[in-house]
CSV table of C-alpha atoms and ligand atoms in Angstrom, one decimal:
chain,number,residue,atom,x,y,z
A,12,UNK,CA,-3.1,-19.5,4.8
A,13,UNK,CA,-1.7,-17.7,7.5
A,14,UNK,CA,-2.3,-14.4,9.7
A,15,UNK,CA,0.0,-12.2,7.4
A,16,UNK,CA,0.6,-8.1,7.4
A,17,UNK,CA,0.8,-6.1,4.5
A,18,UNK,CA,1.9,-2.6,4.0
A,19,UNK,CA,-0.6,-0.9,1.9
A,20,UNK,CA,0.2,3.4,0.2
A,21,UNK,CA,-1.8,5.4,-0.9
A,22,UNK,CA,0.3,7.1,-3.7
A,23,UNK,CA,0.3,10.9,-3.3
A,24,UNK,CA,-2.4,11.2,-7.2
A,25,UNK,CA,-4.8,8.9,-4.5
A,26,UNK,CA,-3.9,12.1,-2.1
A,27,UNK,CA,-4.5,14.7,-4.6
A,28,UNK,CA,-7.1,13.9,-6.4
A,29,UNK,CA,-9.2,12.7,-2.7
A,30,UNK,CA,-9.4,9.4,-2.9
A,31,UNK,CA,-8.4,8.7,0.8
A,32,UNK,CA,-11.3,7.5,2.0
A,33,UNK,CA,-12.8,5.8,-1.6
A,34,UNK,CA,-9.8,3.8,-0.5
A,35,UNK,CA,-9.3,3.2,2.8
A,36,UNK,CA,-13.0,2.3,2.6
A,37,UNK,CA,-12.5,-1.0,0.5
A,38,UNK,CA,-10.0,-2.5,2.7
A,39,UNK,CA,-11.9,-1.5,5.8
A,40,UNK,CA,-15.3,-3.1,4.4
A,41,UNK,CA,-13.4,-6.4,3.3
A,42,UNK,CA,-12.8,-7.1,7.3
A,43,UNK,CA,-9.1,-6.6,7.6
A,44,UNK,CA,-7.6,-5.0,10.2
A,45,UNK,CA,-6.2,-1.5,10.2
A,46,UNK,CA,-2.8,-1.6,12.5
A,47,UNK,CA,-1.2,1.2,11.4
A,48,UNK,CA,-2.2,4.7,9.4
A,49,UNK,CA,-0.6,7.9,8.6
A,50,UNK,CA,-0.2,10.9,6.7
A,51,UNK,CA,3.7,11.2,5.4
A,52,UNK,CA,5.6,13.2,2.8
A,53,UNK,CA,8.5,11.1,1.8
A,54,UNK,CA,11.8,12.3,1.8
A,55,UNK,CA,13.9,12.2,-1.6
A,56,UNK,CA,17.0,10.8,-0.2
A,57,UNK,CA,14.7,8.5,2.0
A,58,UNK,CA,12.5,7.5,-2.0
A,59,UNK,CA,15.9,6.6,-3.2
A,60,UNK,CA,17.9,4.5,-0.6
A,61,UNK,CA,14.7,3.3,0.5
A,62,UNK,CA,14.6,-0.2,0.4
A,63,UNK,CA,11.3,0.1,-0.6
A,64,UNK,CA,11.9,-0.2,-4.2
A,65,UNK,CA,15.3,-1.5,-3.7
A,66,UNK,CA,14.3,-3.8,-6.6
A,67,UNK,CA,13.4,-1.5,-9.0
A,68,UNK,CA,16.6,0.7,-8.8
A,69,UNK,CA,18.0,-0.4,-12.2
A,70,UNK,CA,14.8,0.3,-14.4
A,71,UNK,CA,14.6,3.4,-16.4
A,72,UNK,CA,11.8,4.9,-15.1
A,73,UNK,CA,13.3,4.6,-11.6
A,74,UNK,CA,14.0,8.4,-11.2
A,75,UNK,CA,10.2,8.7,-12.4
A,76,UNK,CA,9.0,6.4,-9.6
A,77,UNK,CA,11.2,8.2,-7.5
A,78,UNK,CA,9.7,11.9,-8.8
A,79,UNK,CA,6.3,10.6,-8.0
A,80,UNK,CA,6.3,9.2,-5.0
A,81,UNK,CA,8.0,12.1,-3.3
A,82,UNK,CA,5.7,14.5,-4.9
A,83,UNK,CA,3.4,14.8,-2.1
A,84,UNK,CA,1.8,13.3,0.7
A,85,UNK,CA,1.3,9.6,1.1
A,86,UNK,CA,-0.9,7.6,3.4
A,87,UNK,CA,1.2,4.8,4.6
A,88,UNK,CA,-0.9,1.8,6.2
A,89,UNK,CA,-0.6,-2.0,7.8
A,90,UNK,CA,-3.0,-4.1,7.9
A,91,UNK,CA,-3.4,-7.3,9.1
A,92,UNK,CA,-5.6,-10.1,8.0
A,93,UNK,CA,-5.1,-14.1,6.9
A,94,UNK,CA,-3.8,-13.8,3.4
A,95,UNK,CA,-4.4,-10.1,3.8
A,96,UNK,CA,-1.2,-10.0,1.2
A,97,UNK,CA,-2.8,-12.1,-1.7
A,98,UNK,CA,-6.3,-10.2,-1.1
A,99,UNK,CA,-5.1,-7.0,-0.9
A,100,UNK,CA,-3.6,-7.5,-4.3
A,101,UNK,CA,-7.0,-8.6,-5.7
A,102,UNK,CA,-8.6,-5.4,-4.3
A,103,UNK,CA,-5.8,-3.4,-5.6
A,104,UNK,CA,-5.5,-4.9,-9.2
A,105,UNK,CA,-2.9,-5.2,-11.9
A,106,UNK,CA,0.2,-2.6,-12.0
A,107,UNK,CA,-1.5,-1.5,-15.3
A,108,UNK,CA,-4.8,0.6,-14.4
A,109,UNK,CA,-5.9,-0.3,-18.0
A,110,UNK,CA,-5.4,-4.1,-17.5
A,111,UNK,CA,-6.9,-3.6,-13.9
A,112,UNK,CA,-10.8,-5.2,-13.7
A,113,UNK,CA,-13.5,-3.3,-13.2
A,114,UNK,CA,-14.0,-3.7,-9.5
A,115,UNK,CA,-10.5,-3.2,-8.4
A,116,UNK,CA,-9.2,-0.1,-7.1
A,117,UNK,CA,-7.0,0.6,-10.3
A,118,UNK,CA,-9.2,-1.0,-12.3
A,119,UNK,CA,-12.1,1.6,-11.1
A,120,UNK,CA,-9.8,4.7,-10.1
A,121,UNK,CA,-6.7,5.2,-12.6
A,122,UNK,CA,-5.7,5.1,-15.7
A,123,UNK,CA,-1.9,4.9,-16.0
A,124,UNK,CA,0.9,2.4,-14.3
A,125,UNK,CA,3.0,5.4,-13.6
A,126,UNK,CA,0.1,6.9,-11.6
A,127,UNK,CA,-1.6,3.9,-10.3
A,128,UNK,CA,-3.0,5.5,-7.0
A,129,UNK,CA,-2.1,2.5,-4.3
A,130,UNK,CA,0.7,0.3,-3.6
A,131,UNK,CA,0.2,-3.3,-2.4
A,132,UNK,CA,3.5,-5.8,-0.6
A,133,UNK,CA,3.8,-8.6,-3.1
A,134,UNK,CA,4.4,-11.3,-0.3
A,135,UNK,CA,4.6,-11.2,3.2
A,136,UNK,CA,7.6,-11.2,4.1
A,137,UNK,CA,7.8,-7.7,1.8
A,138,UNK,CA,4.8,-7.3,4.3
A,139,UNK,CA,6.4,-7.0,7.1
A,140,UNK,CA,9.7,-5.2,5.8
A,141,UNK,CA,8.1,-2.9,4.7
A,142,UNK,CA,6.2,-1.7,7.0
A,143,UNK,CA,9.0,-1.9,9.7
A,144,UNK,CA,10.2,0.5,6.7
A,145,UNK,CA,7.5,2.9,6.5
A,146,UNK,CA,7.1,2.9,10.1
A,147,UNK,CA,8.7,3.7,13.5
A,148,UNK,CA,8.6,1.5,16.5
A,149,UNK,CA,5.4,2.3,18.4
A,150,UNK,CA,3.3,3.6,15.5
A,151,UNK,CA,2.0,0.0,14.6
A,152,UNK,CA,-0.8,-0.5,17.2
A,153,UNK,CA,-1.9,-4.4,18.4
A,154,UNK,CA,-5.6,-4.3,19.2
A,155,UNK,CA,-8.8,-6.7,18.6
A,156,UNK,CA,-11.7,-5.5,17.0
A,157,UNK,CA,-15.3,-6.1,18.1
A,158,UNK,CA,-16.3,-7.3,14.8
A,159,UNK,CA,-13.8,-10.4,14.9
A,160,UNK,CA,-16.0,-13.4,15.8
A,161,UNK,CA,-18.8,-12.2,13.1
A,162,UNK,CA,-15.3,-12.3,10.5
A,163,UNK,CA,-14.0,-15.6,11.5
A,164,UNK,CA,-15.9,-19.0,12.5
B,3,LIG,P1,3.0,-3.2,-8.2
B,3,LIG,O1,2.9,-1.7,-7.7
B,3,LIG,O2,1.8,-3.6,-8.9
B,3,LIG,O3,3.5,-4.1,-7.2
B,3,LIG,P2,5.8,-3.2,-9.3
B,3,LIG,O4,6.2,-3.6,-7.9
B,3,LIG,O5,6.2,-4.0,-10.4
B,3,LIG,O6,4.1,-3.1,-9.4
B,3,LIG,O7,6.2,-1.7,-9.6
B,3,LIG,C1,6.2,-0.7,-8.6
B,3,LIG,C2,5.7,0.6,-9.2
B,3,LIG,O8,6.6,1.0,-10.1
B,3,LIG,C3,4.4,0.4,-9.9
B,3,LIG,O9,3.2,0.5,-9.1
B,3,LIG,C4,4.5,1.6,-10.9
B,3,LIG,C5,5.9,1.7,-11.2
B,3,LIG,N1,6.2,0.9,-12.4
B,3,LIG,C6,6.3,-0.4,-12.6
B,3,LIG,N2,6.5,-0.8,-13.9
B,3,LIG,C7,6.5,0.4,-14.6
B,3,LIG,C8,6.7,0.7,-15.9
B,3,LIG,N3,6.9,-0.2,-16.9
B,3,LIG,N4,6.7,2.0,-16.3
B,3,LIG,C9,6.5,3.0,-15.3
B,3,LIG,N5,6.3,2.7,-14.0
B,3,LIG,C10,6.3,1.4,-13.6
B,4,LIG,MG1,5.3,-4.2,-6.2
């Protein structure tokens, strides 16, 4: 497994309802490393060209997705780690809060797939898209933590 990236939002009901740090938290204490972090309120036309959810454009509850995620602020991160994609997913849980395990972010914080607090890039080459996506050159920061040689043998 390889040094990968992924882009990790907090969704603006994770916002709202103050679950910032309840979130930020898990990732942090898992020993990945935070490359990038900021506060953002999406732009409509930027929700829907976005390539973000390029995928997703045909599906009826698009203009929902879109709705939601423009509907506030969102916390917009990297981070960095080796199979940081995979793990972060695991941490995150299934689209479906009520199929999420106990444990998981979703599984533990939400109830609903249309309000699922936290998106998670499902490989890493979505990794790195979208971050270069979410964020401009110069706000993605290379740096080595302290804790490194107690994380990795
Ligand atoms: P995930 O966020 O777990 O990667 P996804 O990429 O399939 O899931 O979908 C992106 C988001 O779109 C998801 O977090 C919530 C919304 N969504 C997906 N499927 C949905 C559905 N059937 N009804 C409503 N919203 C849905
Ligand atoms: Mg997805």
């Amino acid at each position: 497994v390889e040094v990968e990236e992924s882009y990790i939002m907090i969704k603006p009901d994770g916002v709202q309802r103050g679950l910032v740090g309840e979130i930020i938290s898990r990732f942090e204490k898992k020993g990945i490393k935070l490359k990038g972090l900021k506060l953002y309120q999406c732009p409509t036309e930027l929700a829907q060209d976005n390539e973000h959810y390029k995928d997703l454009q045909s599906k009826s509850f698009f203009p929902n997705l879109i709705d939601y995620i423009t509907s506030g602020p969102v916390v917009c991160m990297a981070w960095e780690g080796v199979g940081v994609v995979a793990s972060a997913r695991k941490l995150i849980g299934a689209t479906n809060p009520l199929n999420a395990e106990p444990g998981t972010i979703r599984g533990d914080l939400a109830v609903q797939t249309g309000r699922n607090v936290v998106h998670g890039s499902d490989s890493p080459e979505n990794g790195n898209r979208e971050i270069a996506l979410w964020f401009k050159e110069g706000e993605v920061v290379e740096w080595t933590p302290v804790q490194e040689p107690w994380l990795k043998e």
